[in-house]
Amino acid sequence: MKTEAMSELAINGGKRIRNKPYPPHVTTGPEEREAVMRVLDRGILSAYEGTDNEFFLGGEEVRALEGEWAQKFNVKHAVAVNSATSGLYAAIGAAGVGPGDEVITTPFTMSATSSAILGYNAIPVFCDVELDTYNLDPEAVRKAITPSTKAIMVVHIFGHPADMNELLAIAKKHDLKVIEDAAQAPGARFHGKLAGTIGDIGVYSLNCNKAIQTGEGGIVVTDDDGLAQRLRLIRNHAEAVIASGMKVDSLVNMLGWNYRLPEIEAAIARCQVSKLDKLTCQRIELVDYLNGKLSNIDGISVPTIKDGCEPVYYRYSLKLDRSKISATPKEVVETLNAEGLDFYVSYMSPLYLQPIFQERIVFGDKGCPFTCGHYQGNVNYSKGICPNAESLDQILISTEEVRPPQTTEDMDEIAEAIAKVLGKIG
Ligand SMILES: *Cc1c(COP(=O)(O)O)cnc(C)c1O
């Protein structure tokens, strides 16, 4: 089979299926331009004050954005921040997590998820993922609970909601806070409820790669007045407490940072929020179309949709059945990309395999936070602790290019290239 058929592959000098690069991810247009000019004409580019007055809540655009976001996502409070990373830090801080505490999370996510935990001197405890959605496996979470567990940081990876019913039940039983990293999942639903609004605090990203974006930015949501107040304090140096005596129930984690979103980004975000539904619909239509095209190709499976879930496809992932396809994801990806596609092996390797966890070097060189005197546990970061997560680079490939402005013709090319490549190297 090699030789003749193989020579048709672009990687071996054959004709490529796709000959143009993917366009940059642009979600802005004339509306955003107008919004930016409105702010520039006003000349007030940021308006937070660290005192207990109305500007504690930021400027005109920030406050309008927060109101619109809260309404759209049906939550009591939205707090704008300058990135989802800032939002995750603020969420962990507001939840009262501190030295010696364990926070359960997934290893199959972007590093900011676990950095926010480390950022408060707490210990990320990584639990394995399910092999259908790649989200936290509630069974694994149940087994990982210790007296030190303080919170669960769940991620809705690729925009498919995690099993929030099970995770909330575990949290309730053990009195844990639940923080949702919904960076990839604005608009996704779990049994009708919007991802990010189901736990105690949810965090969305507005960075340039996400479904809607302001270049950099983030939004934190909660229904809890106390948490909202603490999030807003942490966003702005907690200065209102220090400088103007704003009353707080507790000084825990009232060491604030500067996580403030400026007015221009807030104005852009307001336009973007109004585009979310349309952009998401377009993504779903592209995915549905592509799924249909791929359904008769043997040896791959398209993304699973679990009962009651409405995913939004931040990334599109395909699982290879390695009993039918002997080529590794790395070989498949290299061959597909030579055809002009833009696929990746898996997405992230399990976070605990990163050097900071393997070497346990985070703050300074003395082993903090793992050697913290307040830490009573014994966290394990050995290879093998999350076999499913570790197996993903042997079965999973993914791409971001299943989003507008791509069209069904671009999906045709993806399907054609996958059929060609798997037909020849499979
Ligand atoms: C993008 C992303 C983040 C970080 O978002 P920023 O806005 O870039 O800080 C965090 N978690 C997940 C799962 C993400 O995909």
JSON list of N, CA and C and ligand atoms in Angstrom, two decimals, residues 83-85 88 109-110 112-113 155 181 183-184 205 207 210 217 347, ligand 1:
[
{"chain": "A", "resi": 83, "resn": "SER", "atom": "N", "xyz": [-8.46, 39.67, 32.73]},
{"chain": "A", "resi": 83, "resn": "SER", "atom": "CA", "xyz": [-8.24, 38.37, 32.08]},
{"chain": "A", "resi": 83, "resn": "SER", "atom": "C", "xyz": [-8.99, 37.32, 32.87]},
{"chain": "A", "resi": 84, "resn": "ALA", "atom": "N", "xyz": [-9.18, 36.17, 32.26]},
{"chain": "A", "resi": 84, "resn": "ALA", "atom": "CA", "xyz": [-9.77, 35.06, 33.03]},
{"chain": "A", "resi": 84, "resn": "ALA", "atom": "C", "xyz": [-8.80, 34.59, 34.10]},
{"chain": "A", "resi": 85, "resn": "THR", "atom": "N", "xyz": [-7.52, 34.70, 33.81]},
{"chain": "A", "resi": 85, "resn": "THR", "atom": "CA", "xyz": [-6.52, 34.32, 34.83]},
{"chain": "A", "resi": 85, "resn": "THR", "atom": "C", "xyz": [-6.73, 35.17, 36.07]},
{"chain": "A", "resi": 88, "resn": "LEU", "atom": "N", "xyz": [-9.75, 33.98, 37.82]},
{"chain": "A", "resi": 88, "resn": "LEU", "atom": "CA", "xyz": [-9.58, 32.73, 38.57]},
{"chain": "A", "resi": 88, "resn": "LEU", "atom": "C", "xyz": [-8.86, 33.00, 39.89]},
{"chain": "A", "resi": 109, "resn": "THR", "atom": "N", "xyz": [-6.27, 20.96, 31.18]},
{"chain": "A", "resi": 109, "resn": "THR", "atom": "CA", "xyz": [-6.75, 22.34, 31.06]},
{"chain": "A", "resi": 109, "resn": "THR", "atom": "C", "xyz": [-5.56, 23.24, 30.85]},
{"chain": "A", "resi": 110, "resn": "MET", "atom": "N", "xyz": [-5.86, 24.50, 30.63]},
{"chain": "A", "resi": 110, "resn": "MET", "atom": "CA", "xyz": [-4.81, 25.49, 30.49]},
{"chain": "A", "resi": 110, "resn": "MET", "atom": "C", "xyz": [-4.21, 25.76, 31.86]},
{"chain": "A", "resi": 112, "resn": "ALA", "atom": "N", "xyz": [-3.49, 28.23, 33.67]},
{"chain": "A", "resi": 112, "resn": "ALA", "atom": "CA", "xyz": [-4.01, 29.25, 34.60]},
{"chain": "A", "resi": 112, "resn": "ALA", "atom": "C", "xyz": [-4.96, 28.64, 35.63]},
{"chain": "A", "resi": 113, "resn": "THR", "atom": "N", "xyz": [-5.64, 27.56, 35.26]},
{"chain": "A", "resi": 113, "resn": "THR", "atom": "CA", "xyz": [-6.58, 26.93, 36.19]},
{"chain": "A", "resi": 113, "resn": "THR", "atom": "C", "xyz": [-5.87, 26.55, 37.49]},
{"chain": "A", "resi": 155, "resn": "VAL", "atom": "N", "xyz": [-13.54, 22.68, 35.15]},
{"chain": "A", "resi": 155, "resn": "VAL", "atom": "CA", "xyz": [-13.34, 23.34, 33.85]},
{"chain": "A", "resi": 155, "resn": "VAL", "atom": "C", "xyz": [-14.30, 22.71, 32.85]},
{"chain": "A", "resi": 181, "resn": "ASP", "atom": "N", "xyz": [-14.30, 27.22, 35.90]},
{"chain": "A", "resi": 181, "resn": "ASP", "atom": "CA", "xyz": [-13.50, 27.87, 34.86]},
{"chain": "A", "resi": 181, "resn": "ASP", "atom": "C", "xyz": [-14.26, 27.66, 33.56]},
{"chain": "A", "resi": 183, "resn": "ALA", "atom": "N", "xyz": [-13.93, 29.55, 30.92]},
{"chain": "A", "resi": 183, "resn": "ALA", "atom": "CA", "xyz": [-13.22, 30.34, 29.91]},
{"chain": "A", "resi": 183, "resn": "ALA", "atom": "C", "xyz": [-13.59, 29.91, 28.49]},
{"chain": "A", "resi": 184, "resn": "GLN", "atom": "N", "xyz": [-13.81, 28.60, 28.33]},
{"chain": "A", "resi": 184, "resn": "GLN", "atom": "CA", "xyz": [-14.07, 28.06, 26.99]},
{"chain": "A", "resi": 184, "resn": "GLN", "atom": "C", "xyz": [-15.57, 27.84, 26.73]},
{"chain": "A", "resi": 205, "resn": "SER", "atom": "N", "xyz": [-13.43, 33.95, 29.90]},
{"chain": "A", "resi": 205, "resn": "SER", "atom": "CA", "xyz": [-12.29, 34.66, 29.29]},
{"chain": "A", "resi": 205, "resn": "SER", "atom": "C", "xyz": [-12.74, 35.46, 28.09]},
{"chain": "A", "resi": 207, "resn": "ASN", "atom": "N", "xyz": [-10.15, 36.60, 26.10]},
{"chain": "A", "resi": 207, "resn": "ASN", "atom": "CA", "xyz": [-8.89, 36.76, 25.37]},
{"chain": "A", "resi": 207, "resn": "ASN", "atom": "C", "xyz": [-9.11, 36.48, 23.89]},
{"chain": "A", "resi": 210, "resn": "LYS", "atom": "N", "xyz": [-10.81, 33.31, 22.33]},
{"chain": "A", "resi": 210, "resn": "LYS", "atom": "CA", "xyz": [-12.05, 32.75, 22.83]},
{"chain": "A", "resi": 210, "resn": "LYS", "atom": "C", "xyz": [-13.23, 33.15, 21.94]},
{"chain": "A", "resi": 217, "resn": "GLY", "atom": "N", "xyz": [-9.23, 40.08, 28.52]},
{"chain": "A", "resi": 217, "resn": "GLY", "atom": "CA", "xyz": [-10.31, 40.46, 29.42]},
{"chain": "A", "resi": 217, "resn": "GLY", "atom": "C", "xyz": [-10.94, 39.22, 30.03]},
{"chain": "A", "resi": 347, "resn": "TYR", "atom": "N", "xyz": [-4.37, 18.42, 23.41]},
{"chain": "A", "resi": 347, "resn": "TYR", "atom": "CA", "xyz": [-4.57, 19.84, 23.67]},
{"chain": "A", "resi": 347, "resn": "TYR", "atom": "C", "xyz": [-3.51, 20.29, 24.66]},
{"chain": "B", "resi": 1, "resn": "LIG", "atom": "C1", "xyz": [-8.11, 30.79, 28.01]},
{"chain": "B", "resi": 1, "resn": "LIG", "atom": "C2", "xyz": [-8.23, 30.06, 29.29]},
{"chain": "B", "resi": 1, "resn": "LIG", "atom": "C3", "xyz": [-7.87, 30.60, 30.53]},
{"chain": "B", "resi": 1, "resn": "LIG", "atom": "C4", "xyz": [-7.15, 31.91, 30.66]},
{"chain": "B", "resi": 1, "resn": "LIG", "atom": "O1", "xyz": [-7.78, 32.97, 30.06]},
{"chain": "B", "resi": 1, "resn": "LIG", "atom": "P1", "xyz": [-7.07, 34.41, 29.96]},
{"chain": "B", "resi": 1, "resn": "LIG", "atom": "O2", "xyz": [-8.21, 35.34, 29.71]},
{"chain": "B", "resi": 1, "resn": "LIG", "atom": "O3", "xyz": [-6.12, 34.31, 28.81]},
{"chain": "B", "resi": 1, "resn": "LIG", "atom": "O4", "xyz": [-6.37, 34.68, 31.22]},
{"chain": "B", "resi": 1, "resn": "LIG", "atom": "C5", "xyz": [-8.11, 29.89, 31.67]},
{"chain": "B", "resi": 1, "resn": "LIG", "atom": "N1", "xyz": [-8.67, 28.68, 31.62]},
{"chain": "B", "resi": 1, "resn": "LIG", "atom": "C6", "xyz": [-9.01, 28.10, 30.46]},
{"chain": "B", "resi": 1, "resn": "LIG", "atom": "C7", "xyz": [-9.64, 26.74, 30.48]},
{"chain": "B", "resi": 1, "resn": "LIG", "atom": "C8", "xyz": [-8.79, 28.75, 29.25]},
{"chain": "B", "resi": 1, "resn": "LIG", "atom": "O5", "xyz": [-9.11, 28.16, 28.10]}
]
